[in-house]
Amino acid sequence: MTLATERSPELDEALGPGSPVVVFDRVSLAFDENVVLRDISFTLIKGHSKIFLGASGSGKSTVLKLILGLLKPDAGVVWVNGERVDRLSEWELMKVRADLGMVFQEGALFDSLTVAENVGFKLLEEGMPEERVWSRVDEVLGFIGLAEFADRMPSELSGGQRRRVAIARAMSYKPRILLYDEATTGLDPITADTVDNEIIKLRDLEETSSIVVTHQLRDAFRIATHEAVRDGNEIRIVTAQGSKAEEAEFIMLKDGGIHFEGNAAALRASRDPYLRSFLS
Amino acid sequence: MLTHTERWAKAAILEVQEYVQLLAAVGRAVVTPPFYRRDVVLQFDAIGIGSLTVVSLTGFFTGAALALQTGQTLDRFGARTLVGQLVSASMIRELGPVLTALMLAGRVGSGIAAELGSMAVTDQINALRALGTDPVRKLVVPRVLAATMMAPVLTVIADTFAIVAGWIISVTSLGVGSSTYWTQVLEGLYLGDAWQGLVKPFVLGLVIGTIGCHVGLGTRGGTQGVGRSTTNAVVVASVLVIAVDFFLTPLLMRVLY
Ligand SMILES: Nc1ncnc2c1ncn2[C@@H]1O[C@H](COP(=O)(O)OP(=O)(O)O)[C@@H](O)[C@H]1O
Ligand SMILES: [Mg+2]
């Protein structure tokens, strides 16, 4: 076997044009005897979104934690913005994480801090003058429509509001990659739509790349098939046109591997029995 | 497939290794910036001031009981007047540090483990790291510093309450005069005792703070896990307090006298 064939197509794609921001190359991870990921490879292109589907426990959160360097793979390579996060020290990772925003599964808001302090946490840590921090916090809370909740404690918020604050906290420092872990799970359809709209707005108007983890197909398709457009002073969410509709890619995890990879149309057309049962 | 014993041994070694790594990380974080002054002050208040009542009460009742017990024992040797010496020596050298540390293990060790444990299971620790903040500096160092620095202070307070309680019992039910009691209290005090009474709680406070943080940060398995961690922190810290005291006592005796 030659060197060229040993390299996975994902890595080849990564080395060519197209500006990949996150690359997994044959990543494996097991907790004791529980193999969670086996030889996972994929590439996220700048400004695009990747939607991870899979049953509970299929390793979706684990993928996001590997990107952040919160977990280290047993084998394989994880590139984020050209850095090998799988072998960086905790100290070196801080620089990579500055360009990553993570919305944790249950929000993971700091419950001893107010909404505003949560959202401004990183900016304050970085030593930005307080005045500028609070004006940025106002701006971000306005963007997600929670300006009047700035002084509340997280425990006083509803589930949907907590998720939106978590999004606000992740976007406050303008990272170019956003990771959403089940941001809509457990929300009613109307609230879920408002959260999905934030994800679409950030992707299309702020040009962030995003990885969206969900096991709710409804939200997955909404994010894949809609786009945000500026209409004068107004922002509207409309059905995606042309190539935009093809852009978002789905990855279905099952038994440690990638069971399906493709866009919304391919997913809908698939005849695979497991996918069909997931889709219905 | 590993046998049960092998798996247990592996887990135990890993646990100790992680604890030592935490100690090293704390050591590094104490001497290099960034420091979180506000969090340190908050923890001194929560751990130090918050434990005053429980420690004072413990000291008071221990001192009173000690005076009653030793009064009776000393009677057999016709040496009842020595009660002040016995109360002060045993409190300052042994009971003050150990009982204060046990109360702190119950109150502070469990509190730290529960707080950090619930942060761990709700991904707040991961969120801190994702936002570029080192949890050791932000959460562990303030708690360990507060436990280590406040334990000696609280021990001195417990000792004081115990000696005062001993005085009250001596005067009211043992018929030992005030001046006899206080003379004996001072008579029984050596400089080495005072040092021992301060060094011990310093080490025990460090043990309680670091065990609470280590157990808390390692919490897995949701709300149930938090409950388990809280119990574990108290049990491990309490046993370690007594064991460390046992090994520290001969060592300090050799160094300080
Ligand atoms: N820190 C950990 N220690 C041990 N096992 C873990 C840990 N994190 C996740 N797992 C296990 O890994 C598997 C995948 O978890 P996760 O990535 O959270 O799944 P998902 O997000 O798809 O529901 C599960 O079986 C889970 O129990
Ligand atoms: Mg998950």
Coordinates of C-alpha atoms and ligand atoms in Angstrom, one line a residue:
Chain A
M1 CA 0.0 0.0 0.0
T2 CA 1.4 3.4 -0.9
L3 CA 1.3 6.4 1.3
A4 CA -1.2 8.2 -0.9
T5 CA -3.8 5.5 -0.6
E6 CA -3.3 5.3 3.2
R7 CA -4.5 8.8 3.6
S8 CA -8.3 9.0 4.0
P9 CA -10.3 11.0 1.4
E10 CA -11.2 13.4 4.3
L11 CA -7.6 14.4 4.9
D12 CA -7.0 14.8 1.1
E13 CA -10.0 17.1 1.0
A14 CA -8.6 18.9 4.0
L15 CA -5.3 19.6 2.3
G16 CA -6.8 20.9 -0.9
P17 CA -8.8 24.1 -1.4
G18 CA -12.1 24.7 0.4
S19 CA -10.8 25.8 3.8
P20 CA -11.7 23.1 6.2
V21 CA -12.1 24.3 9.8
V22 CA -12.7 21.0 11.6
V23 CA -11.2 17.7 10.4
F24 CA -11.6 14.3 12.0
D25 CA -9.2 11.6 10.6
R26 CA -10.0 8.1 11.7
V27 CA -10.7 9.0 15.2
S28 CA -11.4 6.3 17.8
L29 CA -12.4 6.6 21.4
A30 CA -13.4 4.0 24.0
F31 CA -14.4 4.5 27.7
D32 CA -13.0 1.3 29.3
E33 CA -14.6 -1.5 27.2
N34 CA -17.3 0.8 25.8
V35 CA -16.2 1.7 22.2
V36 CA -17.9 5.0 21.5
L37 CA -16.3 6.1 18.2
R38 CA -14.5 3.8 15.8
D39 CA -12.5 5.3 12.8
I40 CA -14.7 8.4 12.4
S41 CA -13.6 10.8 9.7
F42 CA -15.4 13.9 8.4
T43 CA -14.6 17.5 7.4
L44 CA -16.4 20.7 8.2
I45 CA -16.0 23.5 5.6
K46 CA -15.9 27.1 6.6
G47 CA -19.3 28.7 6.7
H48 CA -21.1 25.4 6.3
S49 CA -23.0 23.4 8.8
K50 CA -22.8 19.7 9.7
I51 CA -25.8 18.0 11.4
F52 CA -25.1 15.0 13.6
L53 CA -27.9 12.6 14.1
G54 CA -28.0 9.5 16.2
A55 CA -29.7 7.7 19.0
S56 CA -29.0 8.7 22.6
G57 CA -25.5 7.3 23.6
S58 CA -24.2 7.1 20.0
G59 CA -21.4 9.5 20.7
K60 CA -22.7 12.8 19.5
S61 CA -21.6 14.8 22.5
T62 CA -18.3 13.0 22.5
V63 CA -17.6 14.3 19.0
L64 CA -18.1 17.9 20.2
K65 CA -15.9 17.3 23.3
L66 CA -13.2 16.0 21.1
I67 CA -13.3 19.1 19.0
L68 CA -12.9 21.3 22.1
G69 CA -10.1 19.1 23.4
L70 CA -12.1 18.3 26.5
L71 CA -11.5 14.6 25.7
K72 CA -8.5 13.1 23.9
P73 CA -9.0 10.4 21.2
D74 CA -7.4 7.0 21.7
A75 CA -6.3 7.0 18.0
G76 CA -6.7 9.4 15.0
V77 CA -6.2 13.0 14.4
V78 CA -8.5 16.0 15.2
W79 CA -7.7 19.3 13.4
V80 CA -9.4 22.6 14.4
N81 CA -8.3 25.7 12.5
G82 CA -5.1 23.9 11.5
E83 CA -4.2 22.9 15.0
R84 CA -3.8 19.3 16.2
V85 CA -6.1 19.5 19.2
D86 CA -5.7 15.8 20.0
R87 CA -2.1 16.5 21.1
L88 CA -2.2 20.0 22.5
S89 CA -1.8 20.6 26.2
E90 CA -4.6 22.2 28.2
W91 CA -2.7 25.4 28.2
E92 CA -2.2 25.4 24.4
L93 CA -5.8 24.5 23.8
M94 CA -7.0 27.8 25.3
K95 CA -6.0 29.6 22.1
V96 CA -7.9 27.2 19.9
R97 CA -11.0 27.4 22.2
A98 CA -11.1 31.2 21.7
D99 CA -12.4 30.5 18.2
L100 CA -14.9 27.8 19.4
G101 CA -18.3 28.5 20.9
M102 CA -20.0 25.5 22.6
V103 CA -23.7 25.3 23.5
F104 CA -23.8 22.4 26.0
Q105 CA -26.6 19.8 26.1
E106 CA -28.4 21.3 29.1
G107 CA -27.0 24.8 28.7
A108 CA -24.4 24.4 31.4
L109 CA -25.0 28.0 32.6
F110 CA -23.0 28.9 35.7
D111 CA -25.8 28.9 38.2
S112 CA -24.1 31.2 40.7
L113 CA -23.9 34.0 38.1
T114 CA -26.6 36.2 36.5
V115 CA -27.6 35.9 32.9
A116 CA -25.5 38.9 32.0
E117 CA -22.5 37.6 34.0
N118 CA -22.8 34.3 32.2
V119 CA -22.9 35.9 28.8
G120 CA -20.1 38.3 29.6
F121 CA -18.0 35.6 31.4
K122 CA -15.3 35.1 28.8
L123 CA -15.0 38.8 27.9
L124 CA -14.5 39.7 31.6
E125 CA -12.0 36.9 32.0
E126 CA -10.0 38.3 29.0
G127 CA -9.9 41.7 30.9
M128 CA -12.1 43.6 28.5
P129 CA -13.2 46.9 30.3
E130 CA -16.5 46.4 32.0
E131 CA -18.3 49.1 30.1
R132 CA -17.6 47.4 26.8
V133 CA -18.5 44.0 28.2
W134 CA -21.9 45.1 29.3
S135 CA -22.6 46.8 26.0
R136 CA -21.6 43.7 24.1
V137 CA -23.8 41.6 26.5
D138 CA -26.8 43.9 25.8
E139 CA -26.2 43.5 22.1
V140 CA -26.0 39.7 22.2
L141 CA -29.0 39.4 24.5
G142 CA -30.9 41.6 22.1
F143 CA -29.9 39.4 19.2
I144 CA -31.5 36.4 20.9
G145 CA -34.4 38.4 22.2
L146 CA -33.7 38.1 26.0
A147 CA -32.6 41.7 26.8
E148 CA -35.0 42.1 29.7
F149 CA -33.6 39.0 31.4
A150 CA -30.1 40.3 32.0
D151 CA -30.3 40.4 35.8
R152 CA -32.1 37.1 36.3
M153 CA -30.4 34.0 37.7
P154 CA -30.4 30.9 35.4
S155 CA -32.7 29.1 37.8
E156 CA -35.4 31.6 37.1
L157 CA -35.5 30.9 33.4
S158 CA -37.5 28.4 31.3
G159 CA -35.8 25.6 29.4
G160 CA -35.9 27.5 26.1
Q161 CA -34.6 30.7 27.6
R162 CA -31.7 28.8 29.2
R163 CA -30.7 27.4 25.8
R164 CA -30.9 30.8 24.2
V165 CA -28.7 32.3 27.0
A166 CA -26.3 29.4 26.4
I167 CA -26.2 30.4 22.7
A168 CA -25.6 34.0 23.7
R169 CA -22.7 33.0 26.0
A170 CA -21.2 31.0 23.2
M171 CA -21.4 33.8 20.6
S172 CA -20.5 36.7 22.9
Y173 CA -16.8 36.6 22.0
K174 CA -17.5 36.1 18.2
P175 CA -16.0 32.6 17.7
R176 CA -16.0 31.5 14.1
I177 CA -17.0 27.9 14.9
L178 CA -20.2 27.2 16.9
L179 CA -21.0 23.7 18.3
Y180 CA -24.6 23.1 19.4
D181 CA -25.3 20.0 21.5
E182 CA -29.0 19.2 21.4
A183 CA -30.0 22.8 21.7
T184 CA -33.7 22.0 21.1
T185 CA -34.2 18.7 22.9
G186 CA -37.1 18.8 25.2
L187 CA -38.5 22.1 23.9
D188 CA -41.9 22.6 22.4
P189 CA -42.0 23.0 18.6
I190 CA -42.5 26.8 18.7
T191 CA -39.6 27.4 21.2
A192 CA -37.5 24.9 19.2
D193 CA -38.1 27.0 16.1
T194 CA -36.9 30.2 17.8
V195 CA -33.7 28.3 18.8
D196 CA -33.2 26.9 15.3
N197 CA -33.7 30.4 13.9
E198 CA -30.8 31.7 16.1
I199 CA -28.6 28.9 14.7
I200 CA -29.6 29.8 11.1
K201 CA -29.0 33.5 11.7
L202 CA -25.6 33.0 13.2
R203 CA -24.6 30.7 10.3
D204 CA -25.9 32.9 7.5
L205 CA -25.4 36.4 8.8
E206 CA -22.3 36.1 11.0
E207 CA -20.6 33.6 8.7
T208 CA -19.9 31.1 11.5
S209 CA -19.3 27.4 10.7
S210 CA -21.5 25.1 12.8
I211 CA -21.9 21.6 14.0
V212 CA -25.4 20.9 15.1
V213 CA -26.1 17.8 17.2
T214 CA -29.7 16.7 17.5
H215 CA -31.8 13.6 17.6
Q216 CA -34.9 15.6 16.5
L217 CA -35.2 15.4 12.7
R218 CA -37.7 18.2 12.6
D219 CA -35.0 20.7 13.8
A220 CA -32.3 19.1 11.7
F221 CA -34.3 19.6 8.5
R222 CA -35.4 23.1 9.5
I223 CA -31.7 24.1 9.9
A224 CA -30.7 22.4 6.7
T225 CA -33.4 23.7 4.5
H226 CA -33.8 27.3 5.7
E227 CA -31.6 30.4 5.4
A228 CA -31.6 33.8 7.0
V229 CA -31.7 36.9 4.8
R230 CA -31.5 40.5 5.7
D231 CA -34.5 42.5 4.3
G232 CA -33.7 46.1 5.0
N233 CA -33.7 46.3 8.8
E234 CA -35.5 43.0 9.2
I235 CA -34.0 39.5 9.3
R236 CA -36.2 36.9 7.7
I237 CA -35.9 33.1 7.8
V238 CA -36.8 31.7 4.4
T239 CA -36.6 28.3 2.6
A240 CA -33.1 27.9 1.3
Q241 CA -32.6 28.4 -2.5
G242 CA -30.2 26.8 -5.0
S243 CA -26.9 25.5 -3.7
K244 CA -27.6 26.7 -0.2
A245 CA -30.2 23.9 0.1
E246 CA -27.6 21.3 -0.8
E247 CA -24.9 22.7 1.5
A248 CA -25.8 21.4 5.0
E249 CA -24.6 17.8 5.5
F250 CA -26.0 15.1 7.7
I251 CA -24.0 12.5 9.5
M252 CA -25.8 9.7 11.2
L253 CA -23.8 7.9 14.0
K254 CA -24.6 4.3 14.9
D255 CA -22.6 1.7 16.8
G256 CA -19.5 3.8 16.9
G257 CA -19.4 4.4 13.1
I258 CA -20.8 6.8 10.5
H259 CA -24.0 5.1 9.2
F260 CA -24.9 7.7 6.7
E261 CA -23.4 10.9 5.3
G262 CA -25.1 13.2 2.8
N263 CA -27.4 16.2 2.4
A264 CA -31.1 16.6 3.1
A265 CA -32.2 15.3 -0.2
A266 CA -30.0 12.2 0.0
L267 CA -31.3 11.6 3.5
R268 CA -34.9 11.8 2.5
A269 CA -34.3 9.5 -0.5
S270 CA -32.4 6.9 1.5
R271 CA -33.9 3.4 1.5
D272 CA -31.8 2.2 4.4
P273 CA -34.1 0.5 7.0
Y274 CA -32.4 2.0 10.0
L275 CA -32.6 5.5 8.5
R276 CA -36.3 4.9 7.5
S277 CA -37.1 3.9 11.1
F278 CA -35.3 7.0 12.4
L279 CA -37.1 9.2 9.9
S280 CA -40.6 8.0 10.7
Chain B
M1 CA -10.7 -9.4 30.6
L2 CA -9.4 -8.1 33.9
T3 CA -10.2 -9.8 37.2
H4 CA -12.2 -7.9 39.8
T5 CA -9.1 -7.3 42.0
E6 CA -7.0 -6.1 39.1
R7 CA -9.6 -3.6 38.0
W8 CA -9.9 -2.4 41.6
A9 CA -6.2 -1.9 41.9
K10 CA -6.0 -0.1 38.6
A11 CA -8.8 2.2 39.6
A12 CA -7.1 2.9 42.9
I13 CA -3.8 3.7 41.3
L14 CA -5.4 6.0 38.8
E15 CA -7.3 7.8 41.6
V16 CA -4.1 8.4 43.6
Q17 CA -2.3 9.5 40.4
E18 CA -5.1 12.0 39.6
Y19 CA -5.0 13.3 43.2
V20 CA -1.3 13.9 43.0
Q21 CA -1.7 15.6 39.7
L22 CA -4.3 17.9 41.2
L23 CA -1.9 18.7 44.1
A24 CA 0.8 19.6 41.6
A25 CA -1.6 21.7 39.5
V26 CA -2.7 23.6 42.7
G27 CA 1.0 24.2 43.6
R28 CA 1.6 25.7 40.2
A29 CA -1.6 27.8 40.2
V30 CA -0.8 29.3 43.6
V31 CA 2.5 30.8 42.4
T32 CA 1.7 31.8 38.8
P33 CA -1.0 34.2 37.5
P34 CA -3.9 34.6 36.8
F35 CA -5.2 34.7 40.4
Y36 CA -8.9 35.0 41.3
R37 CA -8.8 37.3 44.3
R38 CA -12.6 37.7 44.5
D39 CA -13.2 34.0 44.6
V40 CA -10.6 33.6 47.3
V41 CA -12.2 36.2 49.5
L42 CA -15.6 34.6 48.9
Q43 CA -14.3 31.2 50.0
F44 CA -12.6 32.5 53.0
D45 CA -15.9 33.9 54.1
A46 CA -17.9 30.7 53.2
I47 CA -15.4 28.3 54.7
G48 CA -13.9 30.3 57.5
I49 CA -16.7 32.5 58.9
G50 CA -19.3 30.0 58.0
S51 CA -17.8 27.3 60.2
L52 CA -17.4 29.5 63.3
T53 CA -20.5 28.4 65.0
V54 CA -20.1 24.7 64.5
V55 CA -16.4 24.8 65.6
S56 CA -17.1 26.9 68.7
L57 CA -19.8 24.6 69.9
T58 CA -17.6 21.6 69.3
G59 CA -14.8 23.2 71.3
F60 CA -17.0 24.2 74.1
F61 CA -18.7 20.9 74.7
T62 CA -15.5 18.9 74.3
G63 CA -13.7 21.2 76.8
A64 CA -16.6 20.8 79.3
A65 CA -16.7 17.0 79.0
L66 CA -13.0 16.7 79.2
A67 CA -12.9 18.7 82.5
L68 CA -15.6 16.5 84.0
Q69 CA -13.9 13.3 82.9
T70 CA -10.3 14.3 83.9
G71 CA -11.6 15.8 87.2
Q72 CA -12.8 12.3 88.2
T73 CA -9.7 10.5 87.0
L74 CA -7.3 13.0 88.6
D75 CA -9.2 12.6 92.0
R76 CA -7.8 9.1 92.2
F77 CA -4.3 10.6 92.4
G78 CA -5.4 13.5 94.5
A79 CA -4.4 15.8 91.7
R80 CA -7.7 17.4 90.8
T81 CA -6.1 20.8 90.7
L82 CA -4.2 19.8 87.5
V83 CA -7.4 19.8 85.5
G84 CA -6.5 23.1 83.7
Q85 CA -3.2 21.6 82.5
L86 CA -4.9 18.5 81.2
V87 CA -7.6 20.4 79.3
S88 CA -5.3 22.8 77.7
A89 CA -2.6 20.2 76.7
S90 CA -5.0 17.7 75.3
M91 CA -7.0 20.2 73.4
I92 CA -4.2 22.2 71.9
R93 CA -2.0 19.2 70.9
E94 CA -4.6 16.7 69.8
L95 CA -8.3 17.2 70.3
G96 CA -8.5 20.7 69.0
P97 CA -6.9 20.0 65.6
V98 CA -8.6 16.6 65.1
L99 CA -12.1 17.5 66.1
T100 CA -12.0 20.8 64.2
A101 CA -10.8 19.0 61.2
L102 CA -13.5 16.3 61.5
M103 CA -16.1 19.1 61.7
L104 CA -14.6 20.8 58.7
A105 CA -14.5 17.4 56.8
G106 CA -18.3 17.2 57.4
R107 CA -19.1 20.8 56.7
V108 CA -16.5 22.0 54.2
G109 CA -15.4 18.8 52.5
S110 CA -19.0 17.8 51.8
G111 CA -19.9 21.3 50.7
I112 CA -17.0 21.5 48.2
A113 CA -17.7 18.0 46.8
A114 CA -21.4 18.7 46.4
E115 CA -20.8 22.1 44.7
L116 CA -18.0 21.0 42.3
G117 CA -19.8 17.7 41.8
S118 CA -23.0 19.3 40.6
M119 CA -20.9 21.6 38.4
A120 CA -19.2 18.5 36.9
V121 CA -22.4 16.6 36.2
T122 CA -24.1 19.6 34.6
D123 CA -21.0 20.2 32.3
Q124 CA -20.3 23.6 34.0
I125 CA -16.7 22.5 34.6
N126 CA -16.4 21.6 30.9
A127 CA -18.1 25.0 30.1
L128 CA -15.4 26.8 32.1
R129 CA -12.7 25.0 30.2
A130 CA -14.4 25.6 26.9
L131 CA -14.5 29.3 27.8
G132 CA -10.8 29.3 28.4
T133 CA -10.8 29.3 32.2
D134 CA -8.7 26.9 34.2
P135 CA -11.1 25.2 36.8
V136 CA -8.1 24.6 39.1
R137 CA -7.4 28.3 39.3
K138 CA -10.9 29.5 39.4
L139 CA -12.5 26.8 41.7
V140 CA -9.9 24.6 43.4
V141 CA -7.3 27.1 44.5
P142 CA -9.7 29.5 46.3
R143 CA -11.3 26.5 48.2
V144 CA -8.0 24.8 49.1
L145 CA -6.4 28.1 50.2
A146 CA -9.4 28.9 52.4
A147 CA -9.6 25.4 54.0
T148 CA -5.8 25.4 54.6
M149 CA -5.6 28.9 56.0
M150 CA -8.8 28.9 58.0
A151 CA -8.3 25.5 59.7
P152 CA -5.6 26.8 62.1
V153 CA -7.6 29.9 62.9
L154 CA -10.7 27.8 63.6
T155 CA -8.7 25.3 65.7
V156 CA -7.4 28.2 67.9
I157 CA -11.0 29.3 68.4
A158 CA -12.1 25.7 69.3
D159 CA -9.2 25.5 71.8
T160 CA -10.2 28.8 73.3
F161 CA -13.8 27.8 73.8
A162 CA -12.8 24.4 75.2
I163 CA -10.4 26.0 77.8
V164 CA -13.2 28.5 78.8
A165 CA -15.7 25.6 79.1
G166 CA -13.2 23.7 81.2
W167 CA -12.8 26.7 83.5
I168 CA -16.6 27.0 83.9
I169 CA -16.9 23.2 84.8
S170 CA -13.8 23.4 87.2
V171 CA -15.3 26.3 89.1
T172 CA -18.9 25.2 89.2
S173 CA -18.7 21.5 89.7
L174 CA -15.1 20.5 90.5
G175 CA -14.5 23.1 93.2
V176 CA -11.2 24.1 91.6
G177 CA -10.5 27.9 92.0
S178 CA -10.3 30.2 89.0
S179 CA -6.7 31.2 89.6
T180 CA -5.6 27.5 90.1
Y181 CA -7.2 26.6 86.9
W182 CA -5.6 29.4 84.8
T183 CA -2.2 28.9 86.4
Q184 CA -2.4 25.2 85.4
V185 CA -3.6 26.1 81.9
L186 CA -0.5 28.2 81.3
E187 CA 1.8 25.7 83.2
G188 CA 0.8 23.0 80.8
L189 CA 1.6 25.0 77.7
Y190 CA 4.9 24.6 75.9
L191 CA 6.0 26.4 72.8
G192 CA 6.2 23.1 71.0
D193 CA 2.5 22.5 71.8
A194 CA 1.5 25.8 70.3
W195 CA 3.4 25.0 67.1
Q196 CA 2.0 21.5 66.9
G197 CA -1.5 23.0 67.4
L198 CA -1.0 25.2 64.4
V199 CA 0.9 23.0 62.0
K200 CA -1.5 20.1 62.4
P201 CA -4.7 21.9 61.3
F202 CA -2.8 23.5 58.5
V203 CA -2.0 20.1 57.0
L204 CA -5.4 18.7 57.8
G205 CA -7.1 21.7 56.2
L206 CA -5.1 21.1 53.1
V207 CA -6.2 17.4 53.1
I208 CA -9.9 18.4 53.5
G209 CA -9.8 21.0 50.8
T210 CA -8.0 19.0 48.2
I211 CA -10.0 15.8 48.9
G212 CA -13.3 17.8 48.5
C213 CA -12.1 19.3 45.2
H214 CA -10.7 16.0 43.9
V215 CA -13.8 14.0 44.7
G216 CA -16.1 16.8 43.4
L217 CA -14.3 17.3 40.1
G218 CA -14.4 13.5 39.5
T219 CA -18.1 13.2 39.9
R220 CA -20.0 11.2 37.3
G221 CA -23.6 9.9 37.0
G222 CA -26.0 12.8 37.5
T223 CA -27.7 13.7 40.8
Q224 CA -27.0 10.2 42.3
G225 CA -23.3 10.7 41.5
V226 CA -23.3 14.0 43.4
G227 CA -24.8 12.2 46.5
R228 CA -22.2 9.6 46.2
S229 CA -19.4 12.1 45.9
T230 CA -20.6 14.1 48.9
T231 CA -20.6 11.0 51.1
N232 CA -17.2 9.8 49.7
A233 CA -15.6 13.2 50.4
V234 CA -16.7 13.1 54.0
V235 CA -15.7 9.5 54.6
V236 CA -12.3 9.8 52.9
A237 CA -11.5 13.2 54.4
S238 CA -12.4 12.0 57.9
V239 CA -10.4 8.8 57.8
L240 CA -7.5 10.7 56.3
V241 CA -7.7 13.4 59.0
I242 CA -7.3 10.7 61.7
A243 CA -4.6 8.8 59.8
V244 CA -2.6 11.9 58.9
D245 CA -2.8 13.1 62.5
F246 CA -1.4 9.8 63.7
F247 CA 1.6 10.0 61.3
L248 CA 2.1 13.7 61.9
T249 CA 2.2 13.5 65.7
P250 CA 5.5 11.6 66.1
L251 CA 7.0 13.6 63.3
L252 CA 6.2 17.0 64.9
M253 CA 7.3 15.7 68.3
R254 CA 10.7 15.0 66.9
V255 CA 11.0 18.3 65.1
L256 CA 9.4 20.7 67.6
Y257 CA 10.6 19.6 71.0
Ligands
LIG1 N1 -16.8 10.7 30.7 C1 -17.3 9.5 30.3 N2 -16.9 8.4 30.9 C2 -17.4 7.2 30.6 N3 -18.3 7.0 29.6 C3 -18.7 8.1 29.0 C4 -18.3 9.4 29.3 N4 -18.9 10.3 28.4 C5 -19.7 9.5 27.7 N5 -19.6 8.2 28.0 C6 -20.3 7.1 27.3 O1 -20.1 7.3 25.9 C7 -21.3 7.0 25.2 C8 -21.6 8.2 24.2 O2 -22.0 9.3 25.0 P1 -22.4 10.7 24.4 O3 -21.4 11.1 23.4 O4 -22.8 11.6 25.5 O5 -23.7 10.2 23.6 P2 -24.8 11.2 22.9 O6 -24.5 12.6 23.1 O7 -24.9 10.7 21.5 O8 -26.1 10.8 23.6 C9 -22.4 6.7 26.2 O9 -22.5 5.3 26.2 C10 -21.8 7.2 27.5 O10 -22.2 6.4 28.5
MG2 MG -25.3 14.0 24.1

